[in-house]
mmCIF file of C-alpha atoms in Angstrom:
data_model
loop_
_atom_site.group_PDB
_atom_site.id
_atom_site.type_symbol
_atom_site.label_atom_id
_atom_site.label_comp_id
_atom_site.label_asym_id
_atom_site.label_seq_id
_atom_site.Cartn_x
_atom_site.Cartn_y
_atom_site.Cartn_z
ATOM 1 C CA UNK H 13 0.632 -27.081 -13.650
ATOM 2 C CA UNK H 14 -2.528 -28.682 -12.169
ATOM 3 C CA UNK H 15 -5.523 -28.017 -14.439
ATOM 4 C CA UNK H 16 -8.429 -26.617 -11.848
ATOM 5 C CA UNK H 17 -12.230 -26.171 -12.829
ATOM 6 C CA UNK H 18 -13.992 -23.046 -12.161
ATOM 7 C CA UNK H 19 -15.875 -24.600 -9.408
ATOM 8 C CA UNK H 20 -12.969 -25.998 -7.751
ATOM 9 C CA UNK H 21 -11.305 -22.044 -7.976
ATOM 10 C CA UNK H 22 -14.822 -20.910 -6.421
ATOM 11 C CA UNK H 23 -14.300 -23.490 -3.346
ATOM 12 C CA UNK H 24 -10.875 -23.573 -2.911
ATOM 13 C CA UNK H 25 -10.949 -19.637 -2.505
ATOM 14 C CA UNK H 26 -13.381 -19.786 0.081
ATOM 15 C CA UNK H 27 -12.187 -23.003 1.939
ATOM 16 C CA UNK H 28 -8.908 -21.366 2.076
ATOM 17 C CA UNK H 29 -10.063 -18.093 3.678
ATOM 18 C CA UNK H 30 -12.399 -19.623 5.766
ATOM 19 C CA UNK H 31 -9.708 -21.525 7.245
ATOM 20 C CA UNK H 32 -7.596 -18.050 7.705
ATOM 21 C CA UNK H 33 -10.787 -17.035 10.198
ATOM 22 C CA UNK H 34 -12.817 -14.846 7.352
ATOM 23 C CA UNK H 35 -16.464 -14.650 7.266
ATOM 24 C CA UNK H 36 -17.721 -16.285 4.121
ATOM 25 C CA UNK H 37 -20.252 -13.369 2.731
ATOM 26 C CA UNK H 38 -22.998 -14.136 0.048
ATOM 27 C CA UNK H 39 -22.587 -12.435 -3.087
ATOM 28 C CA UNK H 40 -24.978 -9.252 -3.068
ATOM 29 C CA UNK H 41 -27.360 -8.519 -5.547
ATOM 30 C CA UNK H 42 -26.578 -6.487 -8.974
ATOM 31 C CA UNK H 43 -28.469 -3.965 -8.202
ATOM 32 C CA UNK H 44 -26.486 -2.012 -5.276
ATOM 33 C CA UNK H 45 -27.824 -0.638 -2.463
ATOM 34 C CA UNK H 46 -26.262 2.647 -2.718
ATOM 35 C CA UNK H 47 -27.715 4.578 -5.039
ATOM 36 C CA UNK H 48 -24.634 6.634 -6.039
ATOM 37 C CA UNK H 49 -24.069 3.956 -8.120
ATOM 38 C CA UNK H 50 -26.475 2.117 -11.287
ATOM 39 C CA UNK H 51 -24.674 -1.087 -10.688
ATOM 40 C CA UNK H 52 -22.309 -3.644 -8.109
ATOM 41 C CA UNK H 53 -19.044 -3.538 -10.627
ATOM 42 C CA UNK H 54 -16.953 -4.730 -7.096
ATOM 43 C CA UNK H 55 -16.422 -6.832 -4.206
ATOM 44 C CA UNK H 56 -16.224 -4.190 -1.869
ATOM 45 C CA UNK H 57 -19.330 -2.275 -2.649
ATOM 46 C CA UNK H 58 -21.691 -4.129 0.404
ATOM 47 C CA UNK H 59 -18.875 -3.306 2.926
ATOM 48 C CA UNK H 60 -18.556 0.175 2.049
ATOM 49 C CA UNK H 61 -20.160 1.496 5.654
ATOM 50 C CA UNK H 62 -17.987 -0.773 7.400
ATOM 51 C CA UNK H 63 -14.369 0.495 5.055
ATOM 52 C CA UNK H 64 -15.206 4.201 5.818
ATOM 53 C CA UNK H 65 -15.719 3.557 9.592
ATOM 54 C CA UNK H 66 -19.581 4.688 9.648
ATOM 55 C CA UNK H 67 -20.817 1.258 10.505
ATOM 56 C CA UNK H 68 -19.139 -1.413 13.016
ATOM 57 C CA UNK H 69 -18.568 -4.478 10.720
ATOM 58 C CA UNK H 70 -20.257 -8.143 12.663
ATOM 59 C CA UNK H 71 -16.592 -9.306 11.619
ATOM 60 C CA UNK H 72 -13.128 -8.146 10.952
ATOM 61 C CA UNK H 73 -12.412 -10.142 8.312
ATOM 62 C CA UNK H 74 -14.433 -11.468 4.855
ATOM 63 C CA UNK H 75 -14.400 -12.866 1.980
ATOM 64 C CA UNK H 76 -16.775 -13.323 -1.194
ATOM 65 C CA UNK H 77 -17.336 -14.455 -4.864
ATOM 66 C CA UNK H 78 -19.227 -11.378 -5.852
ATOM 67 C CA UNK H 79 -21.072 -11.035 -9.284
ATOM 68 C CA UNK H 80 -20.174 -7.908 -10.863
ATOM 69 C CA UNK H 81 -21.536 -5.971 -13.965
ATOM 70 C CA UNK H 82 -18.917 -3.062 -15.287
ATOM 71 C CA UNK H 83 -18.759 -0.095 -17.969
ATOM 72 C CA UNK H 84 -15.959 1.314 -17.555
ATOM 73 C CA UNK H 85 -13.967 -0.893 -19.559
ATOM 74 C CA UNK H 86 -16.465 -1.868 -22.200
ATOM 75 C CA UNK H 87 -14.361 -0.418 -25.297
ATOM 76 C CA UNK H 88 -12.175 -3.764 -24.096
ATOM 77 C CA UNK H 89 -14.503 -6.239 -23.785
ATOM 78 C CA UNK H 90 -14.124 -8.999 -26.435
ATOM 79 C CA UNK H 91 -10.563 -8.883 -25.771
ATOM 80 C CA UNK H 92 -9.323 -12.299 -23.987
ATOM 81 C CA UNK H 93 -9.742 -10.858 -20.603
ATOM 82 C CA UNK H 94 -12.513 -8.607 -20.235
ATOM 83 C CA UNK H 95 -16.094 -8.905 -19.486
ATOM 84 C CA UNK H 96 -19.375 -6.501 -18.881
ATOM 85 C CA UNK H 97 -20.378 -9.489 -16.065
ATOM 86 C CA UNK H 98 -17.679 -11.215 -14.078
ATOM 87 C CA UNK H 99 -17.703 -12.782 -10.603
ATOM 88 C CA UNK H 100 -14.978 -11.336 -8.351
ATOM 89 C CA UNK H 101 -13.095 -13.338 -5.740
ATOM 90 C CA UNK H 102 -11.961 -10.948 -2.486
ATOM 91 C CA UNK H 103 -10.956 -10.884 0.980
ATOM 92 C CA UNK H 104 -10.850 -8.124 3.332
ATOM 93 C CA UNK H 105 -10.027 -6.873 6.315
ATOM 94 C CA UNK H 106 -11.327 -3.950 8.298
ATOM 95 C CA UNK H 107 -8.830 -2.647 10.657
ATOM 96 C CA UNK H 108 -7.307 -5.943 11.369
ATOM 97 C CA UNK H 109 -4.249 -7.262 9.183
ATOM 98 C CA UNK H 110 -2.483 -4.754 6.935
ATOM 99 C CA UNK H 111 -0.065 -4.818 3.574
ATOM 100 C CA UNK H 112 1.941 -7.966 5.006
ATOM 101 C CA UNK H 113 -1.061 -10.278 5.913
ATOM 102 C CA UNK H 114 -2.347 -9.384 2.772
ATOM 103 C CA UNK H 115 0.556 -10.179 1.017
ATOM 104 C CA UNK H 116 1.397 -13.425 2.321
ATOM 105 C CA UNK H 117 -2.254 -14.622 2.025
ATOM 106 C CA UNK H 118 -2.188 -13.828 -1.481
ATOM 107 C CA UNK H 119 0.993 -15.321 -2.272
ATOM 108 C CA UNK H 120 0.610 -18.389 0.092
ATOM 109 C CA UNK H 121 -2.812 -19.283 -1.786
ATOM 110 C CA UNK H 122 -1.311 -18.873 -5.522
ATOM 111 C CA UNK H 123 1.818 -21.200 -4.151
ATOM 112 C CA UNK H 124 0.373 -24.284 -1.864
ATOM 113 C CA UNK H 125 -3.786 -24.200 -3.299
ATOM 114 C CA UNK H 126 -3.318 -23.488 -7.006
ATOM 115 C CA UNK H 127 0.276 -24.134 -7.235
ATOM 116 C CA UNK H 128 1.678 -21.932 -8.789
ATOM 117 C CA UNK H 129 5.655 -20.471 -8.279
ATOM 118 C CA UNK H 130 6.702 -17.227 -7.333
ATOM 119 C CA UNK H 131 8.738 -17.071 -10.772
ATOM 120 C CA UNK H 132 5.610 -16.685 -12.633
ATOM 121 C CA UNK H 133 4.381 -14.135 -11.221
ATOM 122 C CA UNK H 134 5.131 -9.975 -11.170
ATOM 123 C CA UNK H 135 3.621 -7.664 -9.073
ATOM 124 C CA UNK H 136 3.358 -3.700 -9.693
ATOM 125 C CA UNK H 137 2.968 -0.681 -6.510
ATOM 126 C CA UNK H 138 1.734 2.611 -6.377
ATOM 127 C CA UNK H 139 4.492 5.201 -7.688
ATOM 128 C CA UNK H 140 3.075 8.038 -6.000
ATOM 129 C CA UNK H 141 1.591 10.884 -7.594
ATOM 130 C CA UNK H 142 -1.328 13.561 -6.268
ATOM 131 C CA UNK H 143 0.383 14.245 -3.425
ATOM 132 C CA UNK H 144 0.366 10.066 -1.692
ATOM 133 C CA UNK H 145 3.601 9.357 -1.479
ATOM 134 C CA UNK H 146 5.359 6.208 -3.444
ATOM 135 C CA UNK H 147 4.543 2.793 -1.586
ATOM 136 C CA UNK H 148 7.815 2.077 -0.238
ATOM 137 C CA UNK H 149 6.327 -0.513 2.439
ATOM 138 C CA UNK H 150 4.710 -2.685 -0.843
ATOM 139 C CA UNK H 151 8.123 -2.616 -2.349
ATOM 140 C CA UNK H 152 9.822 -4.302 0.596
ATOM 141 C CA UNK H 153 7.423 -6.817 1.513
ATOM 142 C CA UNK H 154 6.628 -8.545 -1.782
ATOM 143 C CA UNK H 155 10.654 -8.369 -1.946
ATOM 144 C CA UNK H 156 10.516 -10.469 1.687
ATOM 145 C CA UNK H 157 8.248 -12.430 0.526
ATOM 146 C CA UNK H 158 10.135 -13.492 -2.402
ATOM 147 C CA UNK H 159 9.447 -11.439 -5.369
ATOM 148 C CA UNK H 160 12.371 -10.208 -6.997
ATOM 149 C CA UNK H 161 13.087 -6.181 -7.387
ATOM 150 C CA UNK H 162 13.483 -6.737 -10.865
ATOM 151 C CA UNK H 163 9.813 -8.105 -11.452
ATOM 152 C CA UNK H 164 8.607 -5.228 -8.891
ATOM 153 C CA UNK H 165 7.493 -2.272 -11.598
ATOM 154 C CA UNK H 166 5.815 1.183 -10.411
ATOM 155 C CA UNK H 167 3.081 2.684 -12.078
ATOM 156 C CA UNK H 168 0.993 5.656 -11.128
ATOM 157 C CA UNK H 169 -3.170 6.477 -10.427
ATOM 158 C CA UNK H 170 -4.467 5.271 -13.314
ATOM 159 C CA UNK H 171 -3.214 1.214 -12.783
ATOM 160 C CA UNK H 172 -2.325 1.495 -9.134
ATOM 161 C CA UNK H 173 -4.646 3.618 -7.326
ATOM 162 C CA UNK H 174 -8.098 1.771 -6.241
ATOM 163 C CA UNK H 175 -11.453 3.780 -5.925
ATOM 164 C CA UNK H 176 -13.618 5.334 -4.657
ATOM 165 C CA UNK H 177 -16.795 3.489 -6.543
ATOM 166 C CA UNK H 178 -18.653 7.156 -6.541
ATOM 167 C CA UNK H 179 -17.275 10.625 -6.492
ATOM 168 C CA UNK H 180 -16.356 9.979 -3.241
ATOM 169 C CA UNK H 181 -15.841 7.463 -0.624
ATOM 170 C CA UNK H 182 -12.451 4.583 0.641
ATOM 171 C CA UNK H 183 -9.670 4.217 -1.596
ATOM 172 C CA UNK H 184 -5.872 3.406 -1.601
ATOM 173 C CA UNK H 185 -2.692 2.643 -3.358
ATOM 174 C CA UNK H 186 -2.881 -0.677 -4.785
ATOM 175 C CA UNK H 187 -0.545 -4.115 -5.713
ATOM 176 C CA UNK H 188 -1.354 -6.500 -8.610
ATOM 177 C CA UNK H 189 -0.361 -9.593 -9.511
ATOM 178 C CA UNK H 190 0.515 -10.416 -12.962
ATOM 179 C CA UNK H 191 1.115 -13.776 -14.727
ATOM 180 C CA UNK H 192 3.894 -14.172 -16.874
ATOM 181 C CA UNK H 193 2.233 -16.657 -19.280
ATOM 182 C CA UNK H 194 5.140 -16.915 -21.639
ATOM 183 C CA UNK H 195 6.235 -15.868 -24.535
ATOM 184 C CA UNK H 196 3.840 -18.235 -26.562
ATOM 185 C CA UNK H 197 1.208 -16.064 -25.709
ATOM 186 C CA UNK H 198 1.996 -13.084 -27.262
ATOM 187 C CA UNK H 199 -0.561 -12.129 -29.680
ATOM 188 C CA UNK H 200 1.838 -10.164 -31.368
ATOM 189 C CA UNK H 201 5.759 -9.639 -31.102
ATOM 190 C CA UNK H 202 6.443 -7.243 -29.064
ATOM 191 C CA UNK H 203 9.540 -4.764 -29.464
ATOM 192 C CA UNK H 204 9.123 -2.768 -25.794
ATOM 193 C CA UNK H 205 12.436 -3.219 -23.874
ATOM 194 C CA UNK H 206 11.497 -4.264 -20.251
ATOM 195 C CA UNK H 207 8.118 -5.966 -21.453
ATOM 196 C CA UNK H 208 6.023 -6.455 -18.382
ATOM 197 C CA UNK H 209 3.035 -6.048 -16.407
ATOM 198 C CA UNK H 210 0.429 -3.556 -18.371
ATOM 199 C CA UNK H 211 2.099 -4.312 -21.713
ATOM 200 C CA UNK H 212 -0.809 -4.980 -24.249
ATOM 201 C CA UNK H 213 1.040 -7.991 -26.124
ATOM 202 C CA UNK H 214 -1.018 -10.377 -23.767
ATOM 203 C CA UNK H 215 1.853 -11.794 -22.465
ATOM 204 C CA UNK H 216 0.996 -10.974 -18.774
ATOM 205 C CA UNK H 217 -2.271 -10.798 -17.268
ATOM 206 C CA UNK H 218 -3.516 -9.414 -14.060
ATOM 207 C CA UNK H 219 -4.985 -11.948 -11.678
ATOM 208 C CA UNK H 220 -4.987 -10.524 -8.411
ATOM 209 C CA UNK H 221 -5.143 -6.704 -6.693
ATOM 210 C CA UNK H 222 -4.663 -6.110 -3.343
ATOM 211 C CA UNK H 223 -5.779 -2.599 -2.138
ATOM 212 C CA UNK H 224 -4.200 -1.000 0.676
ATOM 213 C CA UNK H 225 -7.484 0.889 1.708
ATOM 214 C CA UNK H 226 -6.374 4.121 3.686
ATOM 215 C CA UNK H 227 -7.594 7.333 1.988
ATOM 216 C CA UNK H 228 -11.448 8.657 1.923
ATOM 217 C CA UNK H 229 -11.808 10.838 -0.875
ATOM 218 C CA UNK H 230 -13.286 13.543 -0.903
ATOM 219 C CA UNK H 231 -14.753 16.489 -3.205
ATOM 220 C CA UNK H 232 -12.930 19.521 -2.073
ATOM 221 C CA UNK H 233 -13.926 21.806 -5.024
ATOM 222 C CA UNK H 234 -15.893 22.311 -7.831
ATOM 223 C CA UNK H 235 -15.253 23.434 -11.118
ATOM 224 C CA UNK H 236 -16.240 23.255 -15.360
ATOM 225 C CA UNK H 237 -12.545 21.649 -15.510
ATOM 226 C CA UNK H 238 -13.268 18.732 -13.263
ATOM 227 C CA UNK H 239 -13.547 18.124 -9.574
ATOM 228 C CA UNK H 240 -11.017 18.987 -7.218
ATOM 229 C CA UNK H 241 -10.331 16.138 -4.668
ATOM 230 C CA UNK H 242 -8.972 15.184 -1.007
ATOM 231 C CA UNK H 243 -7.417 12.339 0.593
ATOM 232 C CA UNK H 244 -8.206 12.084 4.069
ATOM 233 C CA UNK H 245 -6.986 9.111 6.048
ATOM 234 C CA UNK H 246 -9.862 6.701 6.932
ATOM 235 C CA UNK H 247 -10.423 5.574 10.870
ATOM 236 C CA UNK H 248 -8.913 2.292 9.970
ATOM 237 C CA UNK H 249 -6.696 1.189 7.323
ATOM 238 C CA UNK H 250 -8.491 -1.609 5.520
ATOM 239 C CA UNK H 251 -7.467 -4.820 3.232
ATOM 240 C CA UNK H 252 -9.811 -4.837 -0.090
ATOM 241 C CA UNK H 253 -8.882 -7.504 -2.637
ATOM 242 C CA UNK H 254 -9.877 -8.863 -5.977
ATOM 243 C CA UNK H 255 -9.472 -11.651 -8.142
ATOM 244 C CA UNK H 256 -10.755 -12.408 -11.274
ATOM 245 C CA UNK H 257 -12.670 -15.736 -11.304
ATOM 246 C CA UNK H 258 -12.648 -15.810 -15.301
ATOM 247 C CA UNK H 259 -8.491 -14.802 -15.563
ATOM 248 C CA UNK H 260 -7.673 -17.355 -12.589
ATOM 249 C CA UNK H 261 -9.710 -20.286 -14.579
ATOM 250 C CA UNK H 262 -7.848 -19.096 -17.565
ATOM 251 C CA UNK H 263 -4.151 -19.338 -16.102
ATOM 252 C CA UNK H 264 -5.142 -22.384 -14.403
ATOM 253 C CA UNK H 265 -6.738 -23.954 -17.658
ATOM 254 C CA UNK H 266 -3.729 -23.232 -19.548
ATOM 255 C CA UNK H 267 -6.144 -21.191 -22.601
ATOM 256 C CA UNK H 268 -5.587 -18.562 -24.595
ATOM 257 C CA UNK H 269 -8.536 -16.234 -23.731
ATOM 258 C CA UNK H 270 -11.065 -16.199 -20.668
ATOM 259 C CA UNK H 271 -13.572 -17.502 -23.364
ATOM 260 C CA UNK H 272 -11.779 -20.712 -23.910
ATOM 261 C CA UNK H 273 -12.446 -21.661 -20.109
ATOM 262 C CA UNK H 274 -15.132 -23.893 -18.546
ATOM 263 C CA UNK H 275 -17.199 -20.934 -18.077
ATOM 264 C CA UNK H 276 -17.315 -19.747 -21.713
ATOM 265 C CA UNK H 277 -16.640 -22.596 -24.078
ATOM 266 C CA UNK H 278 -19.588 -25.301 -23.303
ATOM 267 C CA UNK H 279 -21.848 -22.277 -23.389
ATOM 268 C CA UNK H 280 -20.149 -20.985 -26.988
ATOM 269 C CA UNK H 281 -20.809 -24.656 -28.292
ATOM 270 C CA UNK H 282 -24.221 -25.232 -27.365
ATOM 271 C CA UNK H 283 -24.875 -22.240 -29.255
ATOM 272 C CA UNK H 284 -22.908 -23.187 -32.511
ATOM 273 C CA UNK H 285 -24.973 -26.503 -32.135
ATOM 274 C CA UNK H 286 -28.297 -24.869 -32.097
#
């Protein structure tokens, strides 16, 4: 497989959606300007008004490299794939295409720009849970589009539900696309029958999530035991992607970890120099 720089991932993202009529977006600044929220830890957070239908978006479709900062993770950073700062590569649509644009775009990207085959990668769908049913529709197209039902795996809210940012605000069942790096990269055996995506042996890594943006959540109750929430449907069912930038250079590099990239290592060895 091709060896790609991170700059190269950066342009060819872009090029590519630009091409596929998107309107290239700068990233926004760190500092959000909804105040909800302390930090920009997504792509989508500068087109929330136009997701939830309370703003008119200039364009239906976009696409970004976004710098984000996240928390929510942080017991996992250090591990090979996660970061407090990342940059984020998305696309989105707001109320134009829907789960099969999406789909192919992804898919047709991975395949003819970065080369790489459909029998490397995995994807997992929303089980259904909460009351949204099981995404059915996801199932069948990534099957149509040439992902096998055996490397199709369901999981539930906590890996395949997107959002909101806040308490409330758009969300959706979501896809992601896993690697299958091999067994080589294992950093331990692993003894799970049916080892796949969300397996911890590093194995697999996610490098792509498409969100199927329908639901606005909202809080319906409160209580000391937690909030209780709704799902209403939004105005217009939206596209809301993501992409690592560090976990695509590191597939595309061939490396172990993220920090073994062209955005880590020169940085790691001016520092053991000095």
């Amino acid at each position: 497989m091709k060896e790609f720089s991170s700059k190269e991932i950066r342009n060819i993202f872009l090029d590519f959606f630009k091409e596929k009529g998107h309107q290239i977006v700068p990233s926004s600044s760190l500092i959000p300007a909804d105040a909800s929220v302390l930090f920009t830890s997504a792509g989508m957070q500068q087109f929330i008004p136009y997701l939830s239908g309370k703003v008119i978006p200039p364009y239906q479709r976009a696409a970004s490299v976004q710098k984000c900062f996240r928390t929510s993770d942080i017991e996992q950073v250090g591990s090979p794939f996660h970061h407090t700062f990342f940059e984020m590569l998305g696309n989105w649509s707001f109320g134009d295409y829907w789960k099969k644009e999406a789909i192919e775009l992804a898919l047709e990207l991975l395949n003819s720009k970065f080369k790489i085959p459909n029998s490397k990668l995995w994807v997992t769908v929303f089980k259904g849970e909460k009351g949204i049913p099981k995404d059915e529709e996801a199932v069948k197209l990534w099957i149509k589009a040439g992902i096998p039902k055996e490397r199709i795996k369901e999981f539930g809210f906590k890996d395949n539900f997107w959002g909101p940012i806040g308490e409330e605000g758009p969300c959706g069942p979501c896809s992601e696309i896993h690697y299958d790096r091999g067994e080589e990269f294992r950093m331990w055996k692993c003894d799970i029958e049916g080892c796949g995506p969300n397996c911890s042996c590093g194995r697999f890594v996610e490098i792509w999530n498409l969100v199927f943006m329908e639901y606005n959540r909202k809080v319906k109750s409160k209580g000391e035991a937690g909030n209780i929430y709704e799902y209403l449907p939004l105005p217009k069912k939206n596209i809301d992607t993501g992409a690592g930038l560090e976990r695509l250079a590191c597939v595309l590099q061939n490396k172990k970890s993220n920090f073994e990239t062209d955005l880590f290592l020169p940085i790691i060895k001016k520092i053991e120099e000095l």
